[in-house]
PDB file of C-alpha atoms in Angstrom:
ATOM      1  CA  MET A 247     102.191  96.187 141.318  1.00 87.00           C
ATOM      2  CA  VAL A 248     103.368  97.510 144.686  1.00 94.00           C
ATOM      3  CA  THR A 249     107.125  97.159 145.171  1.00 97.00           C
ATOM      4  CA  GLN A 250     108.922  96.333 148.430  1.00 97.00           C
ATOM      5  CA  THR A 251     110.362  99.830 148.459  1.00 97.00           C
ATOM      6  CA  GLU A 252     106.963 101.460 147.903  1.00 97.00           C
ATOM      7  CA  MET A 253     105.418  99.477 150.810  1.00 97.00           C
ATOM      8  CA  GLU A 254     108.372 100.325 152.996  1.00 98.00           C
ATOM      9  CA  SER A 255     107.693 104.065 152.269  1.00 98.00           C
ATOM     10  CA  ARG A 256     104.119 103.468 153.372  1.00 98.00           C
ATOM     11  CA  THR A 257     105.276 102.038 156.735  1.00 98.00           C
ATOM     12  CA  VAL A 258     106.214 104.083 159.782  1.00 98.00           C
ATOM     13  CA  ARG A 259     108.164 102.183 162.354  1.00 98.00           C
ATOM     14  CA  TYR A 260     107.640 102.960 166.014  1.00 98.00           C
ATOM     15  CA  GLY A 261     111.340 103.410 166.608  1.00 97.00           C
ATOM     16  CA  GLU A 262     111.567 105.993 163.786  1.00 98.00           C
ATOM     17  CA  LEU A 263     108.812 108.241 164.901  1.00 98.00           C
ATOM     18  CA  GLN A 264     109.912 111.852 165.026  1.00 98.00           C
ATOM     19  CA  PRO A 265     108.399 113.935 167.840  1.00 97.00           C
ATOM     20  CA  CYS A 266     107.463 117.578 168.071  1.00 96.00           C
ATOM     21  CA  ARG A 267     107.699 119.127 171.501  1.00 94.00           C
ATOM     22  CA  SER A 268     106.142 122.427 170.563  1.00 93.00           C
ATOM     23  CA  ALA A 269     103.043 121.275 168.657  1.00 93.00           C
ATOM     24  CA  PHE A 270     100.366 123.063 170.743  1.00 94.00           C
ATOM     25  CA  ILE A 271      99.722 126.211 172.687  1.00 94.00           C
ATOM     26  CA  ASP A 272     100.355 124.553 176.057  1.00 94.00           C
ATOM     27  CA  ALA A 273     103.860 123.415 175.110  1.00 93.00           C
ATOM     28  CA  HIS A 274     105.454 125.782 177.729  1.00 94.00           C
ATOM     29  CA  THR A 275     102.766 125.499 180.384  1.00 95.00           C
ATOM     30  CA  PRO A 276     103.987 123.581 183.410  1.00 94.00           C
ATOM     31  CA  GLY A 277     102.435 120.146 183.633  1.00 93.00           C
ATOM     32  CA  SER A 278     102.080 119.993 179.877  1.00 94.00           C
ATOM     33  CA  ASN A 279     105.547 121.017 178.708  1.00 94.00           C
ATOM     34  CA  GLN A 280     106.934 117.512 178.304  1.00 96.00           C
ATOM     35  CA  LYS A 281     104.502 116.346 175.711  1.00 96.00           C
ATOM     36  CA  GLU A 282     105.577 114.843 172.411  1.00 97.00           C
ATOM     37  CA  ASN A 283     103.274 114.985 169.417  1.00 97.00           C
ATOM     38  CA  PHE A 284     103.590 112.691 166.373  1.00 97.00           C
ATOM     39  CA  THR A 285     101.920 113.060 162.993  1.00 97.00           C
ATOM     40  CA  ILE A 286     102.126 109.688 161.238  1.00 98.00           C
ATOM     41  CA  ILE A 287      99.658 110.024 158.352  1.00 98.00           C
ATOM     42  CA  GLY A 288      98.509 113.556 157.506  1.00 96.00           C
ATOM     43  CA  GLY A 289      99.357 116.805 159.257  1.00 93.00           C
ATOM     44  CA  GLY A 290      96.899 116.259 162.099  1.00 93.00           C
ATOM     45  CA  VAL A 291      95.978 119.305 164.156  1.00 92.00           C
ATOM     46  CA  SER A 292      99.489 120.480 165.117  1.00 93.00           C
ATOM     47  CA  GLU A 293      99.831 124.289 165.407  1.00 92.00           C
ATOM     48  CA  SER A 294     103.624 124.260 164.981  1.00 91.00           C
ATOM     49  CA  ALA A 295     105.756 124.679 161.879  1.00 88.00           C
ATOM     50  CA  ASP A 296     108.267 122.350 163.511  1.00 91.00           C
ATOM     51  CA  GLN A 297     105.929 119.370 163.318  1.00 95.00           C
ATOM     52  CA  TYR A 298     107.292 116.520 161.178  1.00 97.00           C
ATOM     53  CA  VAL A 299     104.763 114.653 158.979  1.00 97.00           C
ATOM     54  CA  HIS A 300     105.807 111.103 158.142  1.00 98.00           C
ATOM     55  CA  ILE A 301     103.271 110.428 155.350  1.00 98.00           C
ATOM     56  CA  THR A 302     101.465 113.351 153.798  1.00 96.00           C
ATOM     57  CA  GLU A 303      98.843 111.501 151.706  1.00 95.00           C
ATOM     58  CA  THR A 304      95.684 111.056 153.636  1.00 97.00           C
ATOM     59  CA  PRO A 305      93.049 108.325 153.187  1.00 96.00           C
ATOM     60  CA  GLY A 306      90.090 110.340 154.578  1.00 96.00           C
ATOM     61  CA  PHE A 307      91.489 110.384 158.047  1.00 97.00           C
ATOM     62  CA  ASN A 308      94.700 111.240 159.945  1.00 98.00           C
ATOM     63  CA  ILE A 309      96.854 109.045 162.160  1.00 98.00           C
ATOM     64  CA  GLY A 310      98.893 110.491 164.986  1.00 98.00           C
ATOM     65  CA  ALA A 311     100.146 109.781 168.470  1.00 98.00           C
ATOM     66  CA  ALA A 312     100.975 111.467 171.791  1.00 97.00           C
ATOM     67  CA  GLY A 313     103.819 110.462 174.024  1.00 98.00           C
ATOM     68  CA  GLN A 314     104.088 111.664 177.589  1.00 97.00           C
ATOM     69  CA  PRO A 315     106.107 110.946 180.684  1.00 97.00           C
ATOM     70  CA  PRO A 316     104.250 110.228 183.978  1.00 97.00           C
ATOM     71  CA  HIS A 317     102.092 113.066 185.333  1.00 96.00           C
ATOM     72  CA  CYS A 318     102.215 114.977 182.101  1.00 97.00           C
ATOM     73  CA  ARG A 319      98.844 116.038 180.748  1.00 95.00           C
ATOM     74  CA  ASN A 320      97.314 117.375 177.528  1.00 95.00           C
ATOM     75  CA  SER A 321      95.146 120.482 178.211  1.00 96.00           C
ATOM     76  CA  LEU A 322      91.367 120.761 177.608  1.00 97.00           C
ATOM     77  CA  HIS A 323      90.365 121.049 173.941  1.00 97.00           C
ATOM     78  CA  THR A 324      87.734 119.863 171.528  1.00 96.00           C
ATOM     79  CA  HIS A 325      87.620 118.788 167.856  1.00 94.00           C
ATOM     80  CA  ARG A 326      85.086 119.217 165.017  1.00 93.00           C
ATOM     81  CA  THR A 327      85.537 115.646 163.825  1.00 96.00           C
ATOM     82  CA  ALA A 328      86.071 112.275 165.486  1.00 96.00           C
ATOM     83  CA  GLU A 329      89.123 111.769 167.751  1.00 97.00           C
ATOM     84  CA  VAL A 330      89.739 108.104 168.598  1.00 98.00           C
ATOM     85  CA  PHE A 331      92.524 106.862 170.844  1.00 98.00           C
ATOM     86  CA  PHE A 332      93.906 103.486 171.753  1.00 98.00           C
ATOM     87  CA  VAL A 333      96.507 103.030 174.483  1.00 98.00           C
ATOM     88  CA  LEU A 334      99.728 101.510 173.045  1.00 98.00           C
ATOM     89  CA  LYS A 335     101.767 101.877 176.221  1.00 98.00           C
ATOM     90  CA  GLY A 336     100.999 102.908 179.815  1.00 98.00           C
ATOM     91  CA  ARG A 337      97.952 103.780 181.809  1.00 98.00           C
ATOM     92  CA  TRP A 338      95.993 106.949 180.949  1.00 98.00           C
ATOM     93  CA  ARG A 339      93.283 109.036 182.561  1.00 98.00           C
ATOM     94  CA  PHE A 340      90.917 110.857 180.154  1.00 98.00           C
ATOM     95  CA  PHE A 341      88.758 113.653 181.603  1.00 98.00           C
ATOM     96  CA  TRP A 342      86.261 116.048 180.104  1.00 98.00           C
ATOM     97  CA  GLY A 343      84.047 119.043 180.596  1.00 98.00           C
ATOM     98  CA  ARG A 344      84.548 122.840 180.666  1.00 97.00           C
ATOM     99  CA  TRP A 345      86.938 122.555 183.663  1.00 97.00           C
ATOM    100  CA  GLY A 346      87.750 118.875 183.160  1.00 98.00           C
ATOM    101  CA  ASP A 347      85.578 117.712 186.040  1.00 98.00           C
ATOM    102  CA  ALA A 348      82.415 116.471 184.371  1.00 98.00           C
ATOM    103  CA  GLY A 349      83.629 112.892 184.047  1.00 98.00           C
ATOM    104  CA  GLU A 350      86.704 110.729 183.553  1.00 98.00           C
ATOM    105  CA  VAL A 351      87.740 107.211 182.629  1.00 98.00           C
ATOM    106  CA  VAL A 352      90.967 105.265 182.996  1.00 98.00           C
ATOM    107  CA  LEU A 353      92.250 103.335 179.988  1.00 98.00           C
ATOM    108  CA  GLU A 354      94.772 100.452 180.006  1.00 98.00           C
ATOM    109  CA  GLU A 355      96.881  99.112 177.114  1.00 98.00           C
ATOM    110  CA  GLY A 356      94.739  98.223 174.093  1.00 98.00           C
ATOM    111  CA  ASP A 357      91.643 100.046 175.284  1.00 99.00           C
ATOM    112  CA  VAL A 358      89.825 102.337 172.775  1.00 98.00           C
ATOM    113  CA  PHE A 359      88.098 105.654 173.431  1.00 98.00           C
ATOM    114  CA  ASN A 360      85.930 107.194 170.641  1.00 98.00           C
ATOM    115  CA  ILE A 361      85.748 110.636 172.287  1.00 98.00           C
ATOM    116  CA  PRO A 362      82.487 112.444 171.565  1.00 96.00           C
ATOM    117  CA  THR A 363      82.874 115.559 169.496  1.00 95.00           C
ATOM    118  CA  GLY A 364      81.616 118.757 171.118  1.00 93.00           C
ATOM    119  CA  ILE A 365      83.021 118.245 174.574  1.00 97.00           C
ATOM    120  CA  PHE A 366      86.247 119.525 176.021  1.00 98.00           C
ATOM    121  CA  ARG A 367      88.638 116.729 176.764  1.00 98.00           C
ATOM    122  CA  GLY A 368      92.128 116.190 178.134  1.00 98.00           C
ATOM    123  CA  PHE A 369      94.323 113.281 179.090  1.00 98.00           C
ATOM    124  CA  GLU A 370      97.267 112.477 181.290  1.00 98.00           C
ATOM    125  CA  ASN A 371      99.707 109.620 181.747  1.00 98.00           C
ATOM    126  CA  ILE A 372      99.048 108.172 185.205  1.00 98.00           C
ATOM    127  CA  GLY A 373     101.411 105.224 184.723  1.00 97.00           C
ATOM    128  CA  THR A 374     104.937 104.864 186.026  1.00 97.00           C
ATOM    129  CA  ASP A 375     106.820 105.014 182.643  1.00 98.00           C
ATOM    130  CA  TYR A 376     106.698 106.939 179.386  1.00 98.00           C
ATOM    131  CA  GLY A 377     103.320 106.285 177.759  1.00 98.00           C
ATOM    132  CA  MET A 378     102.056 106.337 174.206  1.00 98.00           C
ATOM    133  CA  ILE A 379      98.517 106.687 172.835  1.00 98.00           C
ATOM    134  CA  MET A 380      97.745 106.297 169.119  1.00 98.00           C
ATOM    135  CA  ALA A 381      95.115 108.557 167.514  1.00 98.00           C
ATOM    136  CA  ILE A 382      92.770 108.559 164.547  1.00 98.00           C
ATOM    137  CA  LEU A 383      91.377 111.931 163.510  1.00 97.00           C
ATOM    138  CA  GLY A 384      88.433 112.220 161.135  1.00 96.00           C
ATOM    139  CA  GLY A 385      88.825 113.984 157.794  1.00 96.00           C
ATOM    140  CA  ASP A 386      91.694 114.701 155.498  1.00 96.00           C
ATOM    141  CA  ASP A 387      92.239 118.010 157.330  1.00 94.00           C
ATOM    142  CA  ALA A 388      91.524 116.446 160.800  1.00 92.00           C
ATOM    143  CA  GLY A 389      88.600 118.814 161.264  1.00 88.00           C
ATOM    144  CA  GLY A 390      90.675 121.943 160.595  1.00 87.00           C
ATOM    145  CA  GLY A 391      92.236 122.358 163.987  1.00 86.00           C
ATOM    146  CA  VAL A 392      91.790 122.311 167.721  1.00 92.00           C
ATOM    147  CA  VAL A 393      89.416 124.475 169.765  1.00 94.00           C
ATOM    148  CA  TRP A 394      90.894 125.258 173.174  1.00 96.00           C
ATOM    149  CA  ALA A 395      89.171 125.941 176.505  1.00 97.00           C
ATOM    150  CA  PRO A 396      89.718 129.677 177.208  1.00 97.00           C
ATOM    151  CA  GLN A 397      91.914 129.133 180.228  1.00 97.00           C
ATOM    152  CA  VAL A 398      94.411 127.167 178.142  1.00 97.00           C
ATOM    153  CA  ILE A 399      95.050 130.117 175.817  1.00 95.00           C
ATOM    154  CA  THR A 400      95.113 132.581 178.774  1.00 95.00           C
ATOM    155  CA  ASP A 401      97.649 130.414 180.713  1.00 95.00           C
ATOM    156  CA  ALA A 402      99.864 129.954 177.654  1.00 94.00           C
ATOM    157  CA  LYS A 403     100.362 133.733 177.273  1.00 92.00           C
ATOM    158  CA  ASP A 404     102.110 133.803 180.688  1.00 92.00           C
ATOM    159  CA  TYR A 405     104.722 131.451 179.195  1.00 94.00           C
ATOM    160  CA  GLY A 406     105.215 133.287 175.904  1.00 93.00           C
ATOM    161  CA  LEU A 407     103.084 131.312 173.487  1.00 94.00           C
ATOM    162  CA  ILE A 408     100.343 133.088 171.457  1.00 94.00           C
ATOM    163  CA  LEU A 409      97.971 131.317 169.071  1.00 93.00           C
ATOM    164  CA  GLY A 410      97.103 133.458 166.055  1.00 93.00           C
ATOM    165  CA  ASP A 411      93.680 133.425 164.412  1.00 92.00           C
ATOM    166  CA  ASP A 412      95.505 131.815 161.468  1.00 91.00           C
ATOM    167  CA  GLY A 413      95.798 128.680 163.630  1.00 90.00           C
ATOM    168  CA  LYS A 414      99.632 129.009 164.020  1.00 92.00           C
ATOM    169  CA  LEU A 415     101.706 129.299 167.149  1.00 93.00           C
ATOM    170  CA  TYR A 416     104.036 132.238 167.829  1.00 94.00           C
ATOM    171  CA  ASP A 417     106.667 131.795 170.499  1.00 93.00           C
ATOM    172  CA  GLN A 418     107.816 134.969 172.200  1.00 93.00           C
ATOM    173  CA  GLN A 419     110.629 133.006 173.831  1.00 91.00           C
ATOM    174  CA  LYS A 420     112.022 132.715 170.348  1.00 92.00           C
ATOM    175  CA  GLY A 421     111.461 136.398 169.519  1.00 92.00           C
ATOM    176  CA  GLN A 422     108.376 135.718 167.455  1.00 93.00           C
ATOM    177  CA  SER A 423     105.396 137.998 167.306  1.00 92.00           C
ATOM    178  CA  LEU A 424     102.095 138.028 165.447  1.00 94.00           C
ATOM    179  CA  PRO A 425     102.530 139.012 161.777  1.00 93.00           C
ATOM    180  CA  THR A 426     100.747 141.988 160.362  1.00 94.00           C
ATOM    181  CA  GLY A 427      97.075 141.194 159.798  1.00 94.00           C
ATOM    182  CA  VAL A 428      97.061 138.259 162.256  1.00 94.00           C
ATOM    183  CA  GLN A 429      95.162 138.699 165.560  1.00 95.00           C
ATOM    184  CA  PRO A 430      95.257 136.545 168.648  1.00 94.00           C
ATOM    185  CA  MET A 431      92.843 133.595 168.512  1.00 94.00           C
ATOM    186  CA  PRO A 432      89.626 134.950 170.160  1.00 95.00           C
ATOM    187  CA  LEU A 433      88.464 133.268 173.311  1.00 96.00           C
ATOM    188  CA  LEU A 434      85.150 131.448 173.270  1.00 96.00           C
ATOM    189  CA  THR A 435      82.443 133.642 174.861  1.00 96.00           C
ATOM    190  CA  ASP A 436      80.294 132.549 177.811  1.00 95.00           C
ATOM    191  CA  GLU A 437      77.352 132.134 175.373  1.00 96.00           C
ATOM    192  CA  GLU A 438      79.462 129.889 173.115  1.00 96.00           C
ATOM    193  CA  LEU A 439      80.747 127.837 176.102  1.00 96.00           C
ATOM    194  CA  LYS A 440      77.153 127.029 177.035  1.00 95.00           C
ATOM    195  CA  GLN A 441      76.869 124.969 173.845  1.00 94.00           C
ATOM    196  CA  PHE A 442      79.479 122.439 175.055  1.00 96.00           C
ATOM    197  CA  PRO A 443      77.882 119.440 176.841  1.00 96.00           C
ATOM    198  CA  GLU A 444      78.976 118.251 180.325  1.00 97.00           C
ATOM    199  CA  PRO A 445      78.218 114.583 180.145  1.00 98.00           C
ATOM    200  CA  SER A 446      78.775 112.196 183.063  1.00 98.00           C
ATOM    201  CA  ALA A 447      80.889 109.062 182.939  1.00 98.00           C
ATOM    202  CA  SER A 448      77.655 107.043 182.797  1.00 98.00           C
ATOM    203  CA  ASP A 449      76.664 108.938 179.655  1.00 97.00           C
ATOM    204  CA  VAL A 450      80.010 108.382 177.925  1.00 98.00           C
ATOM    205  CA  VAL A 451      81.761 105.202 178.945  1.00 98.00           C
ATOM    206  CA  PRO A 452      79.156 102.556 177.938  1.00 97.00           C
ATOM    207  CA  HIS A 453      78.840 103.964 174.379  1.00 97.00           C
ATOM    208  CA  PHE A 454      82.341 105.273 173.603  1.00 98.00           C
ATOM    209  CA  VAL A 455      84.813 102.984 175.346  1.00 98.00           C
ATOM    210  CA  ALA A 456      85.865  99.472 174.203  1.00 98.00           C
ATOM    211  CA  ARG A 457      88.112  97.348 176.468  1.00 98.00           C
ATOM    212  CA  TYR A 458      91.110  95.349 175.125  1.00 98.00           C
ATOM    213  CA  TRP A 459      90.376  92.076 176.814  1.00 98.00           C
ATOM    214  CA  ASP A 460      86.741  92.202 175.752  1.00 98.00           C
ATOM    215  CA  MET A 461      87.802  92.621 172.164  1.00 98.00           C
ATOM    216  CA  MET A 462      90.377  89.807 172.496  1.00 98.00           C
ATOM    217  CA  ALA A 463      87.641  87.460 173.702  1.00 98.00           C
ATOM    218  CA  MET A 464      85.205  88.400 170.963  1.00 98.00           C
ATOM    219  CA  ALA A 465      87.799  88.146 168.163  1.00 98.00           C
ATOM    220  CA  ASP A 466      87.918  84.377 168.631  1.00 97.00           C
ATOM    221  CA  SER A 467      86.867  83.512 165.050  1.00 96.00           C
ATOM    222  CA  ALA A 468      86.519  86.772 163.095  1.00 97.00           C
ATOM    223  CA  PRO A 469      87.739  90.423 163.329  1.00 98.00           C
ATOM    224  CA  VAL A 470      85.688  92.601 165.657  1.00 98.00           C
ATOM    225  CA  LYS A 471      84.039  95.744 164.314  1.00 98.00           C
ATOM    226  CA  VAL A 472      84.931  98.230 166.969  1.00 98.00           C
ATOM    227  CA  ILE A 473      83.720 101.490 165.435  1.00 98.00           C
ATOM    228  CA  ALA A 474      81.161 101.016 162.703  1.00 98.00           C
ATOM    229  CA  GLU A 475      77.416 101.414 162.077  1.00 96.00           C
ATOM    230  CA  GLN A 476      76.911  98.006 163.686  1.00 96.00           C
ATOM    231  CA  GLY A 477      80.109  97.937 165.732  1.00 98.00           C
ATOM    232  CA  LEU A 478      80.753  97.650 169.449  1.00 98.00           C
ATOM    233  CA  LEU A 479      80.751 101.464 169.374  1.00 98.00           C
ATOM    234  CA  LYS A 480      78.027 102.331 166.955  1.00 97.00           C
ATOM    235  CA  ASP A 481      79.218 105.282 164.948  1.00 97.00           C
ATOM    236  CA  ARG A 482      79.908 106.560 161.418  1.00 96.00           C
ATOM    237  CA  PRO A 483      82.702 109.124 161.693  1.00 96.00           C
ATOM    238  CA  GLY A 484      84.042 108.643 158.129  1.00 97.00           C
ATOM    239  CA  PHE A 485      86.141 105.542 158.978  1.00 98.00           C
ATOM    240  CA  GLU A 486      85.675 102.136 160.533  1.00 98.00           C
ATOM    241  CA  LEU A 487      87.907 100.525 163.152  1.00 98.00           C
ATOM    242  CA  GLU A 488      88.463  96.792 163.368  1.00 98.00           C
ATOM    243  CA  PHE A 489      90.354  94.618 165.853  1.00 98.00           C
ATOM    244  CA  ILE A 490      92.170  91.470 164.753  1.00 98.00           C
ATOM    245  CA  ASN A 491      94.060  88.972 166.894  1.00 98.00           C
ATOM    246  CA  HIS A 492      95.873  85.728 166.453  1.00 97.00           C
ATOM    247  CA  ALA A 493      92.591  83.796 166.717  1.00 97.00           C
ATOM    248  CA  SER A 494      90.737  85.796 164.102  1.00 97.00           C
ATOM    249  CA  SER A 495      93.503  85.998 161.532  1.00 96.00           C
ATOM    250  CA  ASN A 496      94.180  83.468 158.752  1.00 95.00           C
ATOM    251  CA  ASP A 497      96.148  83.244 155.536  1.00 93.00           C
ATOM    252  CA  ALA A 498      93.151  83.844 153.209  1.00 96.00           C
ATOM    253  CA  PRO A 499      93.768  86.641 150.692  1.00 97.00           C
ATOM    254  CA  ILE A 500      92.414  90.081 151.793  1.00 97.00           C
ATOM    255  CA  GLU A 501      90.879  92.253 149.111  1.00 94.00           C
ATOM    256  CA  SER A 502      89.423  95.730 149.646  1.00 96.00           C
ATOM    257  CA  ASN A 503      88.780  98.798 147.528  1.00 97.00           C
ATOM    258  CA  ARG A 504      89.312 100.862 150.702  1.00 97.00           C
ATOM    259  CA  HIS A 505      92.403 102.299 152.210  1.00 97.00           C
ATOM    260  CA  SER A 506      93.525 100.016 155.069  1.00 98.00           C
ATOM    261  CA  VAL A 507      95.788 101.387 157.794  1.00 98.00           C
ATOM    262  CA  LEU A 508      97.291  98.710 160.056  1.00 98.00           C
ATOM    263  CA  MET A 509      98.313  99.706 163.582  1.00 98.00           C
ATOM    264  CA  VAL A 510      99.984  96.949 165.533  1.00 98.00           C
ATOM    265  CA  MET A 511      99.200  96.615 169.272  1.00 98.00           C
ATOM    266  CA  ARG A 512     100.912  93.360 170.316  1.00 98.00           C
ATOM    267  CA  GLY A 513     103.153  90.747 168.732  1.00 98.00           C
ATOM    268  CA  HIS A 514     104.702  90.714 165.287  1.00 98.00           C
ATOM    269  CA  TRP A 515     102.661  90.430 162.089  1.00 98.00           C
ATOM    270  CA  LYS A 516     103.731  89.349 158.578  1.00 98.00           C
ATOM    271  CA  LEU A 517     102.140  91.340 155.766  1.00 98.00           C
ATOM    272  CA  SER A 518     102.646  89.726 152.346  1.00 98.00           C
ATOM    273  CA  TRP A 519     101.577  90.486 148.839  1.00 98.00           C
ATOM    274  CA  ALA A 520     102.601  89.360 145.352  1.00 96.00           C
ATOM    275  CA  ASP A 521     105.754  91.447 145.194  1.00 95.00           C
ATOM    276  CA  GLY A 522     107.074  91.375 148.739  1.00 97.00           C
ATOM    277  CA  GLU A 523     106.497  91.063 152.455  1.00 98.00           C
ATOM    278  CA  LEU A 524     107.033  93.031 155.681  1.00 98.00           C
ATOM    279  CA  THR A 525     107.124  92.172 159.377  1.00 98.00           C
ATOM    280  CA  LEU A 526     105.231  94.750 161.505  1.00 98.00           C
ATOM    281  CA  ALA A 527     106.034  95.237 165.154  1.00 98.00           C
ATOM    282  CA  PRO A 528     104.127  96.880 168.090  1.00 98.00           C
ATOM    283  CA  GLY A 529     103.632 100.570 167.396  1.00 98.00           C
ATOM    284  CA  ASP A 530     104.235 100.285 163.658  1.00 98.00           C
ATOM    285  CA  THR A 531     101.772 101.809 161.205  1.00 98.00           C
ATOM    286  CA  CYS A 532     101.313 100.615 157.587  1.00 98.00           C
ATOM    287  CA  ALA A 533      99.075 102.179 154.926  1.00 98.00           C
ATOM    288  CA  VAL A 534      97.941  99.416 152.544  1.00 98.00           C
ATOM    289  CA  PRO A 535      96.721 100.942 149.305  1.00 97.00           C
ATOM    290  CA  PRO A 536      93.195 100.135 147.950  1.00 97.00           C
ATOM    291  CA  GLY A 537      92.974  97.118 145.592  1.00 96.00           C
ATOM    292  CA  LEU A 538      96.151  95.381 146.846  1.00 97.00           C
ATOM    293  CA  THR A 539      95.509  91.715 147.502  1.00 98.00           C
ATOM    294  CA  HIS A 540      97.484  90.762 150.561  1.00 98.00           C
ATOM    295  CA  GLN A 541      97.769  88.343 153.473  1.00 98.00           C
ATOM    296  CA  LEU A 542      98.126  89.258 157.189  1.00 98.00           C
ATOM    297  CA  VAL A 543      99.071  86.679 159.813  1.00 98.00           C
ATOM    298  CA  PRO A 544     101.017  86.717 163.101  1.00 98.00           C
ATOM    299  CA  ALA A 545     104.720  86.206 162.469  1.00 97.00           C
ATOM    300  CA  MET A 546     105.248  84.041 165.584  1.00 94.00           C
ATOM    301  CA  SER A 547     103.192  82.263 168.245  1.00 94.00           C
ATOM    302  CA  GLY A 548     101.768  83.955 171.281  1.00 94.00           C
ATOM    303  CA  GLU A 549      99.572  86.958 171.763  1.00 97.00           C
ATOM    304  CA  ALA A 550      99.136  89.084 168.697  1.00 98.00           C
ATOM    305  CA  SER A 551      96.691  91.949 168.037  1.00 98.00           C
ATOM    306  CA  LEU A 552      96.322  94.904 165.762  1.00 98.00           C
ATOM    307  CA  PHE A 553      93.791  97.601 164.743  1.00 98.00           C
ATOM    308  CA  ARG A 554      92.744  98.193 161.110  1.00 98.00           C
ATOM    309  CA  VAL A 555      91.297 101.531 160.008  1.00 98.00           C
ATOM    310  CA  ARG A 556      89.402 101.802 156.759  1.00 98.00           C
ATOM    311  CA  ASN A 557      87.808 104.864 155.127  1.00 97.00           C
ATOM    312  CA  THR A 558      84.069 104.827 154.318  1.00 97.00           C
ATOM    313  CA  ASN A 559      81.739 106.825 152.188  1.00 95.00           C
ATOM    314  CA  ASP A 560      80.417 108.714 155.238  1.00 95.00           C
ATOM    315  CA  PRO A 561      81.594 112.349 155.532  1.00 93.00           C
ATOM    316  CA  ALA A 562      83.963 113.160 158.416  1.00 94.00           C
ATOM    317  CA  GLY A 563      82.027 114.910 161.126  1.00 89.00           C
ATOM    318  CA  LEU A 564      80.409 114.577 164.500  1.00 90.00           C
ATOM    319  CA  THR A 565      80.413 111.386 166.433  1.00 93.00           C
ATOM    320  CA  ARG A 566      77.108 109.834 167.483  1.00 91.00           C
ATOM    321  CA  PRO A 567      74.941 111.972 169.741  1.00 89.00           C
ATOM    322  CA  LEU A 568      75.517 111.645 173.524  1.00 87.00           C
TER     323      LEU A 568
END
């Protein structure tokens, strides 16, 4: 039995998201100092003690989000496990490489980017309004943290932020300093930097990007496997990503022994089970527990779409090879 109250506690509403404006080392660096970071399920990779975590229990992956005004960017970094984004609001440019000039791609609302592990990546809002991208990070610990391009750490010191080798941020503007026994995070050496690929857009886009309107067309009778061993983006990062729209949904009972996280893209959806029901709106995230028989249908006519993330038996780790 899952009560209405329990399911409400497993639901994070878009309008109730609590941002952190000091989550990462570039929080004071001009051009990046207006970012807002959200941790929805799991602690993500935030480096700040000020980060609010909405749901602490993780299902084998983390769910987060980044909100940015126009022209604000997230600095070059990399992850040890998968980092998947879909654009909820706005228009975004993703770029990658040691200096961010190896390749780039522009994503519109609903587009998915399964960013290859092992490359430096950044992103910026190139739209005209505040934008939001939703993120899935592989592993219960989201890979253990972010690895920054050396210039990001160097630039941050000029604005009073130091990243310790304990993975935590220390803000000199707040009178903080490194504790005894904690050293500054070492910069990657030239030899280490040579291990990071510099793929072109033609290497990345065909295998790691899925477009919203393509998924809408293909989900005409059944959900689309977006990231899966036999998905549009063939990968096994420890979770699977599905796309469902108004055409591929029905009122048949859904049963799964996996965790299922629902992330609404467009429209309103009714989630019902034996002991209650919820209506989910764009930007809402709901963690459906394993074994709960439920139904999921659009709550009204018109365009409706959502993403469903499920854990798998695969270990969290690298994405498919470039």
